[in-house]
Protein backbone atom coordinates (compact mmCIF):
# COMPACT_ATOMS: atom_id res chain seq x y z
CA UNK A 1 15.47 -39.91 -7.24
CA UNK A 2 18.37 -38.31 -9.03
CA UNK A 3 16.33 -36.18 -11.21
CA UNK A 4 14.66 -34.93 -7.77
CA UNK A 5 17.53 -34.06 -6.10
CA UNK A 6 19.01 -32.33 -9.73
CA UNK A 7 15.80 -30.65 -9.73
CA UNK A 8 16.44 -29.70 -6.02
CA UNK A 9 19.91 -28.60 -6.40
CA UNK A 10 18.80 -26.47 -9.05
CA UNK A 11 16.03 -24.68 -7.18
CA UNK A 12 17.93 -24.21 -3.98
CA UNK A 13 20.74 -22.45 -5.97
CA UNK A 14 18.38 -20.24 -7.33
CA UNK A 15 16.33 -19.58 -4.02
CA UNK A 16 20.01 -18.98 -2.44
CA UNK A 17 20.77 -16.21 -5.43
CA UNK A 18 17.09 -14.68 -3.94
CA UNK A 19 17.64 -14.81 0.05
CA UNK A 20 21.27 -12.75 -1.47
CA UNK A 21 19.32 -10.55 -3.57
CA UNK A 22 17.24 -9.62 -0.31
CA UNK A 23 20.04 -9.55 1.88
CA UNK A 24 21.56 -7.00 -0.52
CA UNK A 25 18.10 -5.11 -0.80
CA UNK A 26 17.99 -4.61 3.26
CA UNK A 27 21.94 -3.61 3.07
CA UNK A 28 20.52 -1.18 0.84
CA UNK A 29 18.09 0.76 2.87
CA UNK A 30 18.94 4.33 3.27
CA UNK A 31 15.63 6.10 4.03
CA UNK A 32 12.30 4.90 5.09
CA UNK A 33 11.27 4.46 1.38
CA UNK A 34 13.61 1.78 0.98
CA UNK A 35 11.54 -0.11 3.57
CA UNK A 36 8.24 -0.12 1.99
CA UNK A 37 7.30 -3.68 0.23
CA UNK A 38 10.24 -5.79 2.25
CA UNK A 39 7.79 -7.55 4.25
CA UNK A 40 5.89 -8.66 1.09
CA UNK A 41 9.23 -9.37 -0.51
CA UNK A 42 9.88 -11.22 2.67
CA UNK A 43 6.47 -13.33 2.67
CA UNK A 44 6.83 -14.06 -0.62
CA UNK A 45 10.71 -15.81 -0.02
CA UNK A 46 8.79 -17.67 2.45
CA UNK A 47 6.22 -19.15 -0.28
CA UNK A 48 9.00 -20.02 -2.31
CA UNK A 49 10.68 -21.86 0.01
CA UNK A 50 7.55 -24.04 0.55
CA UNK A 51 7.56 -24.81 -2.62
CA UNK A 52 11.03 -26.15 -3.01
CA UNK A 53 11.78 -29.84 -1.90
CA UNK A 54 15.16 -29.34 -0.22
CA UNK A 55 16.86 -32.88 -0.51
CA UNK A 56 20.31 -32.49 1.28
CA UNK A 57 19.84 -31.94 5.07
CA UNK A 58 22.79 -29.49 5.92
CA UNK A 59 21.60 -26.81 3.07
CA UNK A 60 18.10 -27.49 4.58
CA UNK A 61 19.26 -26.30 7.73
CA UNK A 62 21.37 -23.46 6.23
CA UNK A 63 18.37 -22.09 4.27
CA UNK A 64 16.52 -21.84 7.98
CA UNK A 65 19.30 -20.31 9.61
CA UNK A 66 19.38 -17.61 6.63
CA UNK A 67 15.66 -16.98 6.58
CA UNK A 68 15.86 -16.68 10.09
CA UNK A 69 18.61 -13.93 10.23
CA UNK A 70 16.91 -12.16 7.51
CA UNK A 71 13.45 -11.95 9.10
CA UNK A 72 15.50 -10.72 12.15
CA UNK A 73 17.48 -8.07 10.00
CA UNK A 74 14.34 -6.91 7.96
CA UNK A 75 12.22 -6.52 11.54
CA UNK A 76 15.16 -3.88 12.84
CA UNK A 77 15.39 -2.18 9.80
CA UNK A 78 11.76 -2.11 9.61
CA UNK A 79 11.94 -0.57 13.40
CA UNK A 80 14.05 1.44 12.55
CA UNK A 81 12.65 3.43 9.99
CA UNK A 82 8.88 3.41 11.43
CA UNK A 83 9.15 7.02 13.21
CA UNK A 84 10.21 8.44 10.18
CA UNK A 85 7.50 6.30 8.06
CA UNK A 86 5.10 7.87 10.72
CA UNK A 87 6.00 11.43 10.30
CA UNK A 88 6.10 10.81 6.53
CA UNK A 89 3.01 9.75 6.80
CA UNK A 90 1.19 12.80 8.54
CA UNK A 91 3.37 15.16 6.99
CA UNK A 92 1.90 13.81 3.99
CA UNK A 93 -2.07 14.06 4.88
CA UNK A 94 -2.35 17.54 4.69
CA UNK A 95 -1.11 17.32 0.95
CA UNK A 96 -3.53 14.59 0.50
CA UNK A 97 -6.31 16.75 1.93
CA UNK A 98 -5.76 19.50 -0.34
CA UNK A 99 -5.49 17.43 -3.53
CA UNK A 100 -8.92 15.33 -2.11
CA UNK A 101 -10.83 19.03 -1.93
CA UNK A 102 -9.31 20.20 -5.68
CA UNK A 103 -11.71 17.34 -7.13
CA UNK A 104 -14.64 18.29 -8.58
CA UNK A 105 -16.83 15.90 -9.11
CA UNK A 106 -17.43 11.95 -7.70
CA UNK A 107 -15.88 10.80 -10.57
CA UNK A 108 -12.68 12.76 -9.54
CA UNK A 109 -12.82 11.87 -6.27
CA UNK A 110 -12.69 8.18 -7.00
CA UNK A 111 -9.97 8.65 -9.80
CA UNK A 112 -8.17 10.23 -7.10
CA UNK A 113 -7.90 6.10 -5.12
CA UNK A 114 -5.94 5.73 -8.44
CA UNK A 115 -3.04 8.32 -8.66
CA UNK A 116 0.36 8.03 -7.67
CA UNK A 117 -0.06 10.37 -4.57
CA UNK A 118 -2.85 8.45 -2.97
CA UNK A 119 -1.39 4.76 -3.97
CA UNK A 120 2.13 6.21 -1.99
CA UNK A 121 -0.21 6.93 0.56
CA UNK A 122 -1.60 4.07 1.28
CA UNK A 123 1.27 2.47 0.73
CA UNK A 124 2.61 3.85 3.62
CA UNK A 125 -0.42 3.39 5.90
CA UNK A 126 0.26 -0.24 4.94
CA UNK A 127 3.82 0.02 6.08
CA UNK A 128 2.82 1.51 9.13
CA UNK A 129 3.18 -1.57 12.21
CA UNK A 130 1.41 0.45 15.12
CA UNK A 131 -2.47 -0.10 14.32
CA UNK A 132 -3.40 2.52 16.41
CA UNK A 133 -1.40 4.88 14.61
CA UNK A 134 -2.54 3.26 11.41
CA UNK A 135 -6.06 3.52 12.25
CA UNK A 136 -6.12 6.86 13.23
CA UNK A 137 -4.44 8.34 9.56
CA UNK A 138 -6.18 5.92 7.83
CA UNK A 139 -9.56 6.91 9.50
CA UNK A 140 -8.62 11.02 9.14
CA UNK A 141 -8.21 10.03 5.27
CA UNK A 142 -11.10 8.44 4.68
CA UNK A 143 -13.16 11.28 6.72
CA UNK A 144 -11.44 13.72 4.41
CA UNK A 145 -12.72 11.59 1.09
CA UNK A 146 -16.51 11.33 2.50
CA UNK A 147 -16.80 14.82 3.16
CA UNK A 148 -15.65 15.73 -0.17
CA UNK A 149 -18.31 12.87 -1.83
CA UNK A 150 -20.98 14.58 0.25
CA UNK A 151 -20.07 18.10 -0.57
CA UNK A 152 -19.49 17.05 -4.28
CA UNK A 153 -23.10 15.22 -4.07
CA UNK A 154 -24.56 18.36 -2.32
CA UNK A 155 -23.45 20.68 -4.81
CA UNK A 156 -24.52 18.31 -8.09
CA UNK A 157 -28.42 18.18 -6.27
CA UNK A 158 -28.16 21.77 -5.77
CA UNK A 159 -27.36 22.45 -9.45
CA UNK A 160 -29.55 20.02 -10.32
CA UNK A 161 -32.36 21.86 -8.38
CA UNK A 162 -31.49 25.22 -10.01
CA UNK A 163 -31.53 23.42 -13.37
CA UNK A 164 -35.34 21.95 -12.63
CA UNK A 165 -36.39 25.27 -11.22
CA UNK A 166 -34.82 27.41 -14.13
CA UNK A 167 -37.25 24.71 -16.75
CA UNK A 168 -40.06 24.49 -14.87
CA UNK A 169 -40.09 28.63 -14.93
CA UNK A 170 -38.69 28.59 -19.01
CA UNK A 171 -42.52 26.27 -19.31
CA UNK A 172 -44.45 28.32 -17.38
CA UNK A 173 -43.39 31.41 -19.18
CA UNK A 174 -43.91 29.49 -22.86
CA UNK A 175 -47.65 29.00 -21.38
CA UNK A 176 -48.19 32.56 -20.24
């Protein structure tokens, strides 16, 4: 029983040093940026926490009262910064559009899920809390992507075509 509340003591200090660490990280936000990933930072504090057997009742209730206020800080600075994460975000498409109709193949295209551009992207379509609003960039993007795959299809069976034609007419000239 001593060793479990050692252990406890132990893992509650270090689960304080993290609700600080986040505390500081939301004290920290200057641009909309700065918001992205806090609710998975958040959810993951919350794992933690189930994980670690809190023996002493008053620090118990401190930790709740802390998560708590933090949720409640991290939702207005969340709110906060959504109009700009919003205009970010469809100020950002159009880039996005022009670097989904510079690839030239389908191998391209679905290189292009990778890069930095189109991870920040999504990224902030994750971010973004109104699903409507979500739905409707995130449906605009992937419209852009399929036109591009069927275009870049289109154009490989059309070369492909040419290429068949241009034999077939290189064999029937050998047999003439």
């Amino acid at each position: 029983n001593h060793a479990r509340e050692k252990l406890s003591g132990i893992r509650t200090t270090e689960f304080d040093g993290q609700l600080t660490t986040f505390q500081q990280a939301l004290d920290e936000v200057k641009s909309v940026g700065d918001t992205i990933g806090l609710d998975e930072q958040f959810v993951k504090l919350l794992e933690v926490r189930q994980k670690i057997d809190v023996t002493d009742p008053q620090k118990r209730r401190e930790i709740e009262q802390r998560l708590h206020s933090l949720q409640t800080s991290k939702d207005t600075v969340n709110n906060q910064y959504q109009g700009e994460l919003v205009n970010a975000a469809k100020e950002t498409l159009p880039k996005i559009e022009q670097l989904v109709k510079e690839t030239g193949s389908t191998q391209e295209l679905g290189y292009f899920s990778t890069s930095t551009q189109a991870q920040q992207f999504e990224m902030m379509l994750a971010n973004i809390r109104d699903p409507q609003v979500r739905k409707e960039l995130r449906d605009r993007y992937n419209t852009l992507r399929s036109e591009q795959r069927t275009r870049l299809e289109e154009n490989s069976r059309q070369l492909a075509e040419q290429d068949r034609l241009r034999w077939a007419q290189v064999v029937q000239e050998a047999r003439e």
